[in-house]
Structures are given as C-alpha cells and as structure tokens.
Amino acid sequence: AGAVLYRTRDGRLFPYQPGSAEQGTWNELYFARPGSGKSVAMNANNLGLILSPGFRHLPFVRIIDIGPSSEGLISLVREALPPNRRHEAQFHAPQNHPDWAINPLDTQLGFRCPLPLERAFLVSFLSVLATPPGATLPPEGVADLAGLAIDLAFAHFSDEQAPKLYAPAQDRDVDTALQRLELTLEERPTWWEVVDALFDAGDRTTAIRAQRHAAPLLSDLIAIAQIPQVGHLYGEGMRLEDTAESPIQLFDRVISATTREWPMLAYPTRFDLGNARVASLDVAALCGDMTPVGQRQTAIAYLLARHVLGRDLFLDAGAARLAPPRYRPYYRERVDQLLAYPKKFCADEKHRCGHSAAIDAQFVRDMREGRKANVQVALASQILDDFSDEMVELATTAYIMEYDSDETAEAVRAKFSLSPSALALLRVHGTGPTAAGAPFLCVLRTKGGLIAQLLYLTTGPIELWALSTTAEDRLLRQRLSERFGPRRARAALAQAFPGGSIKGELQRRLDRGAEAAVDRDTLLASIEAEVAALAVRLRADACGPLGRTD
C-alpha cells in the first residue's frame, strides 16, 4: 500500500508511502542533470504525502525553490481546498526589500532565547555571512564569536537586563489589540510585558507580532560584540591571518555590510507564513549566480528560507519543558498537534549554494533530528558530489534519475552498495522522461534491508500540467490560469495535450514552418488560442477539485 504509485519496467505497480514505518528515518536525495524529472518526482511525492489517507488536516510540507517549479503543486492544493482554507497553501517569492523583512533572531512565542536547534541555526547563518566568497569555512574563531554574541544579545534584551521598551505607533495592530482587550500595563512597559499580556488575554497572533519588537536585531550584535567579555577573547590580541583584523572587527564589518546589502534583514519581521501548512518560497530574487560571490549569496538566501519554513517543524517535547511556565500548556498542546501529522522539508537546486560548510551542517542537522519530530527531509541537486558524505550516509531513499557516466555510476554504486545489475539497467533505461514515464533507479534503505529497483514515475495529465517545470509549459499554464483560473486551465491543457507538455508539439510546428520563418512566440500564441477555445467550452463547475473533468 502507498499513496504514490510507481511502475516497474514490466508494468507492475510499485506502491510507495512517504514516511513509511518500513524505514527508520525519511531522508530523500534526488540527483540528476536538468530536465531529468527530479523536480517533478519530488513534487509528485509531496502531493502523494498530502493526499495520503487518514488525515483530517493537511500535513506540513515546506519547500525551498529557485524558480516556480513548486508553484503548480501549491496551486493544485490551494484550488482543491474550500475558500475559507486556501490560506493553508501558500507560494511566495520574497524580495530583498524591507516590506519582506525577516529577522533571523526571532524566537518561538514567549521564549527569551532560542531553542538549541535554533541557536545552532543562528551560528550557521552568521558563519555564512562571515565566510569569504569561494571558501567553505569562516575564519578561525568567528563561529565561536557568533555563538557568544548570540547568547549575550538575548541575555542583554531579556526581562532582567535591558529589555526593549514598548512605544505606541510602532505596530498599529498591537496598539489596537491592547485597546480592544483593555489591557492595563505598567508605566513604561517593555515589549516582553506586552507579549505576555496579549498571550494571557488569548490573542496569540498579536503576541507574536509584539515579540518581533522584543527580539534582538542583527544590528544589535555590533554593540554586543564591543563589551569587554567579548573583547577579552576575540579582540586586539587575536588577529586573522588573511585580513589582519581581529575577529571582532571582521564580525562588525560583516554585520554592517549585511544590513546594508540585505534591507530585508535590517528590520523586525514583517513577513511570515501565518497558519500555512503547505508552503513554498521561490528565492530566485535573493540568489546570486554560480560565481563564488553568487554562491555565498545563495547560501544566505537558503538559510533565511530554512528559518522561515522550518522553524516550527522541529519542535518536540523538549520545547514544552524549556518554555517559560505560563507558555508550557500552549507548547504541550502545540507539540502534540505537530507530532500527530507528518512534516516534510524540501530544498531543491542545492548545488546553487556551492560547498558551503554551514549549509551542509544545517541540512545534516535537519536529517539527524528529523525522526524525533516526525520530519521528512528531501534534497535535490544535479550530481552526487553536491551532497556531503554525511548526507549520503543519512539518506534512506535515493532517486537516481538518469545515468550520467561510468565514473559517476561507480561512485554511486559504492556509496549506496548497489549491485552491478541495478546500474546496468539504469544505463540502458535512465535516459530521461519518455512517453512511458520518467525512469529512475530507486534505492530504499528499509528496516528489512536494501531495495534497489528501476521504476517509472507515470503521472496523469492533470498532475503533469500542474507539476511541469519546462519553461514553455509554465508560460502557457500561467497565461491560461490568469484568464480562466488554475483549475479550468489545467483541465483544458490536459485535454489538449494529455502528455503534459507542449514542448514536442511546439518543435514540430517550428519544423513544419521553417520555410515560412514562423517564430516561436507566434506558434505559442496559436497554441494558447487553441487551448483557450477548449477552456471556454468547459464549464467551470465540471472541473473537479484537481482539475479533472466530468
């Protein structure tokens, strides 16, 4: 039994259940060159998890993406939900602008300091900021300095030392809630007192907004790094070999540059996911190119997206024990609700980050800790070397989407203990998506042993059109969705092109019109008109929740 149905080479069904009890952990690796179907395979597995039987609510699925390859999945889920629940499926493309402000130093509601996993994330994040382009590690001592600065910053802004003072007009929603609830505060109240008062009054949403003003900002770390306790350890008596700076000077320079170059990191948080359960962030606008400078920029974007998407997924019973007393019942209930449903965290296009030690450490930490919080972790990249040895060791499912070369195949065989016959099948049949489906070698590490099987991912036309990442398909899908709505557009596209793509048909028409010098844009507009005519004939109420027609 399984929510995802693959096919063997001879046509038999091969059911697969994401998060199956047959595996001890659920860490997935997808690797192959572009166009091999790895993003479609990841999204198909995510859809299978979402549609698994026995759930009263949606499971939690969070995706870091570069480009809109997951937008079709989010649209598919969103359109299948009743209107009052469509906020549970969200797709966003953040921009480096204060309106999208995200403070990585935010903590869980009520917590005056980060949880252990959150502190580890912050050290990784600050380490990436301090890592020179092209390097994999930050300069010596910087990671330790970052950890000390984080601890001192949260201690400084806690209730006992110098908490930030509340001031009207900083957040209109908080001001309105305080008036509506008729809450009485002490003279010169602190933001932490406002947070506690709103929480005690039952307004958790506004309490979260208030806490964003109580938390330290990145810019606050500069002042923290100047206190004698830090200077004694990382000040003038210690010099970095490459820059002749002290770690404190480097740290201050890096934080100042970050808040200048990344306006979205310079303010209290303004963007969050609210009550979303299935969510994807397209971080393309935040990423750089494949140069060392661009890869470092991409690594920053990935860690920032990991903070937004994953900070609530890894909560476990330990969070309730560490919470301030008034918040413990809330966290016990919240953790119980989170553990009742599977959760999945996905990161596509990992190769864009380069070989950043901080990125690898964060993903390895997620893969190690996922089982305790019932979290599945999926990473996709172009080649096996994009994954560290620890990631390969921790992986319990691997999707090898095509045969690259004999040298690469030997490395794959050694790392996953595969038989020569399995790779021989992949060499013959692993040539990319075909009319019969997308072939891949599936490697499953189960409690009963290793399973390696050549399988085909064969999806129906509706899902193919929802999940396709081909540029021409995405453009046509977007244009028709804007005119007719996503559900009706998918239904028309599936009837007109049940193969799930127009790429082949577009090329055929280009070849036939070569002598007449017909251009691609004209032919694409012609195809759009044909599908639009079909969409007009379809009744909107004849399209089922996923776009299937009566």
Coordinates of C-alpha atoms in Angstrom, one line a residue:
A1 CA 0.0 0.0 0.0
G2 CA 1.2 3.6 -0.6
A3 CA 0.0 7.0 -1.7
V4 CA 2.4 7.1 -4.6
L5 CA 2.2 4.5 -7.3
Y6 CA 5.3 3.9 -9.4
R7 CA 5.6 1.3 -12.2
T8 CA 8.2 -1.3 -12.8
R9 CA 9.7 -1.8 -16.2
D10 CA 7.4 -4.7 -17.0
G11 CA 4.3 -2.7 -15.9
R12 CA 3.6 -3.9 -12.4
L13 CA 2.5 -1.4 -9.7
F14 CA 5.1 -0.5 -7.1
P15 CA 3.3 1.4 -4.2
Y16 CA 5.4 3.8 -2.1
Q17 CA 4.3 5.6 1.1
P18 CA 6.3 8.7 2.0
G19 CA 7.2 8.5 5.7
S20 CA 6.6 4.7 5.8
A21 CA 7.1 2.8 9.0
E22 CA 9.2 0.4 7.0
Q23 CA 12.0 3.0 7.2
G24 CA 13.6 4.2 10.4
T25 CA 14.2 7.8 9.1
W26 CA 12.9 9.6 6.0
N27 CA 15.7 11.4 4.2
E28 CA 15.5 11.6 0.4
L29 CA 18.1 12.6 -2.1
Y30 CA 17.3 13.4 -5.7
F31 CA 20.1 13.9 -8.2
A32 CA 20.4 14.2 -12.0
R33 CA 21.1 16.8 -14.6
P34 CA 18.4 19.4 -15.5
G35 CA 15.4 18.0 -17.4
S36 CA 15.6 14.6 -15.9
G37 CA 12.4 14.9 -13.9
K38 CA 13.8 15.2 -10.4
S39 CA 11.7 18.3 -9.5
V40 CA 8.6 16.6 -10.9
A41 CA 9.4 13.5 -8.9
M42 CA 9.9 15.5 -5.7
N43 CA 6.6 17.4 -6.2
A44 CA 4.8 14.1 -7.0
N45 CA 6.0 12.6 -3.8
N46 CA 4.9 15.7 -1.9
L47 CA 1.4 15.5 -3.5
G48 CA 1.3 11.8 -2.5
L49 CA 2.0 12.7 1.1
I50 CA -0.6 15.5 1.0
L51 CA -3.2 13.1 -0.4
S52 CA -2.4 10.2 1.9
P53 CA -5.5 8.8 3.6
G54 CA -6.3 9.2 7.3
F55 CA -5.6 13.0 7.7
R56 CA -8.2 15.4 9.0
H57 CA -5.9 18.3 8.2
L58 CA -3.1 18.9 5.7
P59 CA 0.3 17.6 6.6
F60 CA 3.1 20.2 6.8
V61 CA 5.1 20.4 3.5
R62 CA 7.7 23.2 3.1
I63 CA 9.8 23.8 0.0
I64 CA 12.8 26.0 -0.8
D65 CA 12.8 26.5 -4.5
I66 CA 14.7 28.6 -7.1
G67 CA 12.1 29.3 -9.8
P68 CA 8.5 28.5 -9.8
S69 CA 8.7 24.7 -10.1
S70 CA 6.7 24.1 -7.0
E71 CA 4.1 26.8 -7.8
G72 CA 2.0 24.3 -9.7
L73 CA 1.9 22.0 -6.7
I74 CA 0.8 24.8 -4.4
S75 CA -1.9 25.9 -6.9
L76 CA -3.1 22.4 -7.2
V77 CA -3.5 22.1 -3.4
R78 CA -4.9 25.6 -3.0
E79 CA -7.6 25.2 -5.6
A80 CA -8.7 21.9 -4.1
L81 CA -9.3 23.5 -0.7
P82 CA -12.5 25.2 0.3
P83 CA -12.2 29.0 0.0
N84 CA -12.0 29.5 3.8
R85 CA -8.9 27.3 4.0
R86 CA -6.9 28.4 1.0
H87 CA -4.5 30.3 3.2
E88 CA -3.2 26.9 4.2
A89 CA -1.4 26.5 0.9
Q90 CA 1.0 29.5 0.0
F91 CA 3.6 30.3 -2.6
H92 CA 5.8 33.3 -2.2
A93 CA 8.7 34.9 -4.0
P94 CA 10.4 37.1 -1.4
Q95 CA 12.2 40.2 -2.5
N96 CA 15.2 41.9 -0.8
H97 CA 13.1 44.8 0.5
P98 CA 12.0 46.0 3.9
D99 CA 8.4 45.0 3.1
W100 CA 9.6 41.4 3.2
A101 CA 11.7 41.9 6.4
I102 CA 12.7 38.7 8.2
N103 CA 14.7 38.8 11.4
P104 CA 16.6 35.5 11.8
L105 CA 16.9 36.2 15.6
D106 CA 13.2 35.8 16.2
T107 CA 12.4 33.1 18.8
Q108 CA 9.4 31.0 19.5
L109 CA 6.5 32.7 21.1
G110 CA 7.3 33.6 24.7
F111 CA 10.9 32.3 24.6
R112 CA 13.5 34.8 25.7
C113 CA 16.3 32.9 24.0
P114 CA 16.4 30.5 21.0
L115 CA 16.0 26.7 21.4
P116 CA 19.2 24.6 20.9
L117 CA 18.5 23.8 17.3
E118 CA 17.6 27.5 16.6
R119 CA 20.8 28.6 18.2
A120 CA 22.7 26.2 16.0
F121 CA 21.0 27.6 13.0
L122 CA 21.9 31.2 14.0
V123 CA 25.6 30.2 14.4
S124 CA 25.4 28.7 10.9
F125 CA 23.8 31.8 9.5
L126 CA 26.3 34.2 11.0
S127 CA 29.1 31.9 9.9
V128 CA 27.9 32.1 6.3
L129 CA 27.8 35.8 6.5
A130 CA 31.5 35.8 7.6
T131 CA 32.7 33.2 5.1
P132 CA 34.7 34.8 2.3
P133 CA 33.4 34.0 -1.2
G134 CA 35.0 30.8 -2.5
A135 CA 35.8 29.5 1.0
T136 CA 33.8 26.7 2.7
L137 CA 34.5 27.8 6.3
P138 CA 34.6 31.1 8.1
P139 CA 37.8 32.4 9.5
E140 CA 39.1 30.9 12.7
G141 CA 37.2 31.9 15.9
V142 CA 34.3 33.6 14.1
A143 CA 31.8 30.8 14.7
D144 CA 32.7 30.8 18.4
L145 CA 32.4 34.6 18.5
A146 CA 29.0 34.3 16.8
G147 CA 27.7 31.9 19.4
L148 CA 28.9 34.1 22.3
A149 CA 27.4 37.2 20.7
I150 CA 24.0 35.4 20.3
D151 CA 24.0 34.3 23.9
L152 CA 24.9 37.7 25.2
A153 CA 22.4 39.5 23.0
F154 CA 19.5 37.5 24.2
A155 CA 20.6 37.9 27.8
H156 CA 21.0 41.6 27.4
F157 CA 17.5 42.1 26.0
S158 CA 15.8 39.8 28.5
D159 CA 13.5 41.0 31.2
E160 CA 16.3 41.0 33.8
Q161 CA 18.7 43.3 32.0
A162 CA 17.7 45.9 29.3
P163 CA 14.5 44.8 27.6
K164 CA 13.3 46.9 24.7
L165 CA 10.6 49.4 25.7
Y166 CA 7.2 49.4 24.1
A167 CA 6.2 52.6 22.3
P168 CA 2.9 53.3 20.7
A169 CA 2.7 53.6 16.9
Q170 CA 5.5 51.1 16.3
D171 CA 2.9 48.4 15.4
R172 CA -0.7 49.6 14.8
D173 CA -2.1 46.0 15.2
V174 CA -0.5 45.7 18.6
D175 CA -1.9 49.1 19.7
T176 CA -5.4 48.2 18.5
A177 CA -5.3 44.9 20.3
L178 CA -4.2 46.5 23.6
Q179 CA -7.1 48.9 23.4
R180 CA -9.6 46.3 22.3
L181 CA -8.7 44.0 25.1
E182 CA -8.5 46.9 27.6
L183 CA -5.2 45.7 28.9
T184 CA -3.5 47.7 31.7
L185 CA 0.3 47.8 31.6
E186 CA 2.9 49.2 33.9
E187 CA 4.3 52.6 33.3
R188 CA 7.0 52.4 30.6
P189 CA 6.2 48.8 29.7
T190 CA 8.6 46.6 27.9
W191 CA 7.8 44.7 24.7
W192 CA 8.1 41.4 26.7
E193 CA 5.4 42.6 29.1
V194 CA 3.2 43.4 26.1
V195 CA 3.8 39.9 24.7
D196 CA 2.9 38.2 28.0
A197 CA -0.2 40.4 28.5
L198 CA -1.5 39.6 25.0
F199 CA -0.8 35.9 25.4
D200 CA -2.6 35.8 28.7
A201 CA -5.6 37.5 27.1
G202 CA -5.7 34.8 24.4
D203 CA -4.5 36.9 21.4
R204 CA -1.6 34.7 20.3
T205 CA -1.4 36.2 16.8
T206 CA -0.8 39.7 18.1
A207 CA 1.5 38.5 20.8
I208 CA 3.7 37.1 18.0
R209 CA 3.7 40.5 16.3
A210 CA 4.7 42.2 19.6
Q211 CA 7.5 39.7 20.2
R212 CA 9.1 40.7 16.9
H213 CA 9.9 44.1 18.5
A214 CA 11.3 42.5 21.7
A215 CA 13.8 40.3 19.9
P216 CA 17.4 41.4 19.1
L217 CA 18.2 42.5 15.5
L218 CA 21.3 41.7 13.6
S219 CA 22.4 45.3 14.0
D220 CA 22.2 44.9 17.8
L221 CA 25.0 42.3 17.7
I222 CA 27.5 45.0 16.7
A223 CA 27.1 46.7 20.1
I224 CA 27.1 43.4 21.9
A225 CA 30.5 42.5 20.3
Q226 CA 32.1 45.6 21.9
I227 CA 31.5 44.6 25.6
P228 CA 34.7 43.7 27.5
Q229 CA 33.8 40.0 27.9
V230 CA 33.9 39.6 24.1
G231 CA 36.9 41.8 23.6
H232 CA 39.0 39.9 26.1
L233 CA 38.6 36.7 24.0
Y234 CA 38.4 38.0 20.4
G235 CA 39.8 41.5 20.4
E236 CA 43.1 43.0 19.5
G237 CA 45.1 40.1 21.0
M238 CA 43.8 37.9 18.2
R239 CA 44.5 38.6 14.5
L240 CA 43.1 36.8 11.5
E241 CA 45.7 35.5 9.1
D242 CA 44.1 36.6 5.8
T243 CA 42.8 40.1 6.7
A244 CA 44.9 41.1 9.8
E245 CA 41.7 42.1 11.5
S246 CA 40.6 40.9 14.9
P247 CA 37.5 38.5 14.8
I248 CA 35.5 41.4 16.4
Q249 CA 36.5 43.8 13.6
L250 CA 35.6 41.2 11.0
F251 CA 32.3 40.4 12.7
D252 CA 31.3 44.1 13.0
R253 CA 32.2 44.7 9.3
V254 CA 30.2 41.7 8.2
I255 CA 27.1 42.6 10.1
S256 CA 27.2 46.2 8.9
A257 CA 27.6 45.1 5.3
T258 CA 24.8 42.6 5.7
T259 CA 22.3 45.1 7.0
R260 CA 23.3 47.4 4.2
E261 CA 23.2 44.9 1.3
W262 CA 20.2 43.0 2.7
P263 CA 17.5 45.5 3.7
M264 CA 15.1 42.7 4.5
L265 CA 17.4 41.6 7.3
A266 CA 17.7 45.1 8.9
Y267 CA 14.2 45.4 10.5
P268 CA 11.8 43.4 12.7
T269 CA 10.0 40.7 10.9
R270 CA 7.1 41.7 8.6
F271 CA 6.7 38.5 6.6
D272 CA 5.6 35.2 7.9
L273 CA 3.5 32.2 6.8
G274 CA 0.7 32.6 9.3
N275 CA -1.3 29.3 9.5
A276 CA 0.0 27.9 6.2
R277 CA 0.7 24.1 6.2
V278 CA 1.8 23.6 2.7
A279 CA 4.2 26.4 1.6
S280 CA 7.0 27.2 -0.9
L281 CA 9.4 30.0 -1.1
D282 CA 10.9 30.9 -4.5
V283 CA 14.2 32.5 -3.5
A284 CA 15.3 33.2 -7.1
A285 CA 15.3 37.0 -6.5
L286 CA 17.6 36.6 -3.5
C287 CA 20.1 34.3 -5.1
G288 CA 23.3 35.0 -7.0
D289 CA 24.9 33.4 -9.9
M290 CA 27.4 30.4 -9.9
T291 CA 30.4 32.6 -9.1
P292 CA 31.9 32.3 -5.5
V293 CA 30.2 35.6 -4.6
G294 CA 26.9 34.4 -6.0
Q295 CA 27.0 31.0 -4.3
R296 CA 27.6 32.7 -1.0
Q297 CA 24.6 35.0 -1.6
T298 CA 22.5 31.9 -2.5
A299 CA 23.6 30.2 0.7
I300 CA 22.4 33.2 2.7
A301 CA 19.0 33.0 0.9
Y302 CA 18.7 29.3 1.6
L303 CA 19.4 29.6 5.3
L304 CA 16.9 32.5 5.5
A305 CA 14.3 30.4 3.8
R306 CA 15.1 27.5 6.1
H307 CA 14.4 29.8 9.0
V308 CA 11.0 30.8 7.7
L309 CA 9.9 27.4 6.6
G310 CA 11.4 25.1 9.1
R311 CA 11.5 26.8 12.5
D312 CA 8.2 25.3 13.6
L313 CA 8.7 21.8 12.1
F314 CA 11.3 20.6 14.5
L315 CA 9.5 21.4 17.8
D316 CA 9.4 18.4 20.1
A317 CA 8.5 17.7 23.7
G318 CA 11.7 19.4 24.8
A319 CA 10.4 22.7 23.7
A320 CA 7.5 22.5 26.2
R321 CA 9.9 21.7 29.0
L322 CA 12.1 24.7 28.2
A323 CA 9.3 27.2 27.7
P324 CA 8.6 29.8 30.3
P325 CA 6.0 28.5 32.8
R326 CA 3.0 30.4 31.5
Y327 CA 3.6 29.1 28.0
R328 CA 4.1 25.4 28.8
P329 CA 0.5 24.3 28.3
Y330 CA 0.4 26.1 25.0
Y331 CA 3.6 24.3 23.8
R332 CA 2.4 20.9 25.1
E333 CA -0.7 21.2 23.0
R334 CA 1.1 22.6 20.0
V335 CA 3.8 19.9 20.0
D336 CA 1.1 17.2 20.3
Q337 CA -0.7 18.7 17.2
L338 CA 2.6 18.9 15.3
L339 CA 3.6 15.3 16.1
A340 CA 0.2 14.0 15.0
Y341 CA 1.0 14.8 11.4
P342 CA 3.9 14.1 9.2
K343 CA 6.1 17.0 8.2
K344 CA 8.3 17.4 5.2
F345 CA 11.1 19.9 4.4
C346 CA 12.4 20.1 0.9
A347 CA 15.3 22.0 -0.7
D348 CA 15.6 22.0 -4.5
E349 CA 18.6 23.1 -6.5
K350 CA 21.1 22.6 -3.6
H351 CA 24.1 22.9 -6.0
R352 CA 23.4 26.6 -6.3
C353 CA 24.8 27.1 -2.7
G354 CA 28.2 25.6 -3.6
H355 CA 30.0 23.5 -1.0
S356 CA 29.2 25.8 2.0
A357 CA 30.1 24.0 5.2
A358 CA 27.4 25.9 7.1
I359 CA 24.7 24.9 4.6
D360 CA 25.8 21.3 4.7
A361 CA 25.9 21.3 8.5
Q362 CA 22.4 22.7 8.7
F363 CA 20.9 20.1 6.3
V364 CA 22.8 17.3 8.1
R365 CA 21.4 18.6 11.4
D366 CA 17.9 18.5 10.0
M367 CA 18.4 15.0 8.7
R368 CA 19.7 13.8 12.0
E369 CA 16.9 15.4 14.1
G370 CA 14.0 14.8 11.7
R371 CA 13.0 11.4 13.1
K372 CA 12.3 12.8 16.6
A373 CA 10.0 15.4 15.2
N374 CA 8.4 13.2 12.5
V375 CA 10.1 15.3 9.8
Q376 CA 11.0 14.0 6.3
V377 CA 13.9 15.8 4.6
A378 CA 14.3 15.9 0.8
L379 CA 17.2 17.5 -1.0
A380 CA 17.6 17.7 -4.8
S381 CA 20.7 18.6 -6.8
Q382 CA 22.4 17.9 -10.0
I383 CA 25.2 15.4 -9.1
L384 CA 26.0 13.2 -6.2
D385 CA 29.0 15.3 -5.2
D386 CA 26.7 18.1 -4.3
F387 CA 25.8 16.1 -1.2
S388 CA 28.2 15.6 1.6
D389 CA 29.3 12.1 2.7
E390 CA 27.1 12.6 5.9
M391 CA 24.1 13.4 3.8
V392 CA 24.6 10.2 1.7
E393 CA 25.1 8.2 4.8
L394 CA 21.9 9.5 6.4
A395 CA 19.8 9.2 3.2
T396 CA 17.2 6.4 3.4
T397 CA 15.8 7.0 -0.1
A398 CA 17.7 8.0 -3.2
Y399 CA 16.2 8.9 -6.6
I400 CA 18.9 8.5 -9.3
M401 CA 17.1 10.0 -12.3
E402 CA 19.5 9.2 -15.1
Y403 CA 22.8 7.5 -15.9
D404 CA 25.5 10.2 -16.1
S405 CA 28.8 8.4 -16.8
D406 CA 30.7 5.3 -15.9
E407 CA 32.8 7.2 -13.4
T408 CA 29.8 8.7 -11.6
A409 CA 27.9 5.4 -11.7
E410 CA 30.8 3.7 -9.9
A411 CA 30.8 6.3 -7.1
V412 CA 27.0 5.9 -6.8
R413 CA 27.4 2.1 -6.6
A414 CA 30.0 2.3 -3.9
K415 CA 28.1 4.8 -1.7
F416 CA 24.8 3.0 -1.9
S417 CA 26.1 -0.6 -2.0
L418 CA 24.3 -1.2 -5.3
S419 CA 24.7 -4.3 -7.5
P420 CA 26.2 -4.0 -11.0
S421 CA 22.9 -5.2 -12.5
A422 CA 21.0 -2.3 -11.0
L423 CA 23.3 0.2 -12.6
A424 CA 23.3 -1.8 -15.9
L425 CA 19.5 -1.3 -16.0
L426 CA 19.9 2.4 -15.3
R427 CA 22.5 2.7 -18.0
V428 CA 20.1 1.3 -20.6
H429 CA 16.8 2.9 -19.5
G430 CA 17.9 6.0 -17.5
T431 CA 17.8 8.4 -20.4
G432 CA 15.3 10.9 -19.1
P433 CA 11.5 11.2 -19.3
T434 CA 9.7 9.3 -22.1
A435 CA 6.1 8.7 -23.2
A436 CA 6.1 5.8 -20.8
G437 CA 7.0 8.0 -17.8
A438 CA 10.2 9.2 -16.1
P439 CA 12.6 6.3 -15.3
F440 CA 14.8 6.3 -12.3
L441 CA 16.7 3.9 -10.0
C442 CA 15.0 4.0 -6.6
V443 CA 17.2 3.0 -3.7
L444 CA 15.4 2.3 -0.4
R445 CA 17.2 1.6 2.9
T446 CA 14.5 -0.2 4.9
K447 CA 14.4 -2.0 8.2
G448 CA 14.4 -5.2 6.3
G449 CA 17.4 -4.4 4.1
L450 CA 18.3 -2.5 0.9
I451 CA 15.9 -2.4 -2.0
A452 CA 17.1 -1.1 -5.5
Q453 CA 14.5 -1.1 -8.3
L454 CA 14.3 0.6 -11.7
L455 CA 10.9 2.3 -11.6
Y456 CA 8.9 4.7 -13.8
L457 CA 7.0 7.8 -12.5
T458 CA 3.9 7.8 -14.6
T459 CA 1.6 10.7 -13.6
G460 CA -1.7 11.7 -15.2
P461 CA -2.1 14.8 -17.4
I462 CA -3.6 17.0 -14.7
E463 CA -0.7 16.4 -12.4
L464 CA 1.8 16.6 -15.2
W465 CA 0.5 20.0 -16.2
A466 CA 0.4 21.1 -12.5
L467 CA 4.0 20.0 -11.8
S468 CA 5.8 20.6 -15.1
T469 CA 8.8 22.8 -14.8
T470 CA 9.5 23.3 -18.5
A471 CA 9.7 27.0 -19.4
E472 CA 7.2 26.8 -22.3
D473 CA 4.7 24.8 -20.3
R474 CA 5.0 27.1 -17.3
L475 CA 4.4 30.2 -19.5
L476 CA 1.3 28.7 -21.2
R477 CA 0.0 27.5 -17.8
Q478 CA 0.4 30.9 -16.3
R479 CA -1.3 32.7 -19.2
L480 CA -4.3 30.4 -19.2
S481 CA -4.6 30.4 -15.4
E482 CA -4.7 34.2 -15.4
R483 CA -7.6 34.1 -18.0
F484 CA -9.6 31.1 -16.7
G485 CA -8.4 30.2 -13.3
P486 CA -5.9 27.4 -12.4
R487 CA -8.4 24.6 -12.2
R488 CA -10.1 25.3 -15.6
A489 CA -6.8 26.0 -17.3
R490 CA -5.4 22.6 -16.1
A491 CA -8.5 20.8 -17.3
A492 CA -8.2 22.4 -20.8
L493 CA -4.4 21.7 -21.0
A494 CA -4.9 18.1 -20.0
Q495 CA -7.5 17.6 -22.7
A496 CA -5.5 19.3 -25.4
F497 CA -2.1 17.8 -24.5
P498 CA -2.5 14.7 -22.3
G499 CA 1.2 14.1 -22.5
G500 CA 1.7 17.0 -20.0
S501 CA 3.8 19.3 -22.3
I502 CA 3.7 21.4 -25.4
K503 CA 7.5 21.2 -26.0
G504 CA 7.3 18.4 -28.6
E505 CA 4.3 19.9 -30.4
L506 CA 5.9 23.3 -30.4
Q507 CA 9.1 21.9 -32.0
R508 CA 7.1 20.0 -34.6
R509 CA 5.2 23.2 -35.7
L510 CA 8.5 25.1 -35.8
D511 CA 10.0 22.4 -38.1
R512 CA 6.9 22.5 -40.4
G513 CA 7.0 26.3 -40.5
A514 CA 10.8 26.6 -41.0
E515 CA 10.5 27.8 -44.6
A516 CA 7.9 30.4 -43.8
A517 CA 10.1 31.7 -41.0
V518 CA 7.4 31.2 -38.3
D519 CA 8.8 32.3 -34.9
R520 CA 8.3 30.6 -31.6
D521 CA 6.2 33.3 -30.0
T522 CA 3.7 33.2 -32.8
L523 CA 3.3 29.5 -32.5
L524 CA 3.0 29.7 -28.7
A525 CA 0.2 32.3 -29.1
S526 CA -1.5 30.0 -31.6
I527 CA -1.4 27.0 -29.2
E528 CA -2.7 29.3 -26.4
A529 CA -5.6 30.3 -28.6
E530 CA -6.5 26.7 -29.3
V531 CA -6.4 25.7 -25.6
A532 CA -8.3 28.8 -24.6
A533 CA -11.1 27.9 -27.1
L534 CA -11.3 24.5 -25.3
A535 CA -11.3 26.2 -21.9
V536 CA -14.3 28.3 -23.0
R537 CA -16.3 25.2 -23.8
L538 CA -15.5 23.7 -20.4
R539 CA -18.0 24.6 -17.6
A540 CA -16.1 25.8 -14.6
D541 CA -18.2 23.5 -12.3
A542 CA -17.4 20.5 -14.5
C543 CA -13.8 20.6 -13.3
G544 CA -13.2 18.5 -10.1
P545 CA -11.0 19.8 -7.2
L546 CA -7.8 18.8 -9.0
G547 CA -9.0 19.9 -12.4
R548 CA -10.4 16.6 -13.7
T549 CA -13.4 17.0 -15.9
D550 CA -16.7 15.1 -15.6

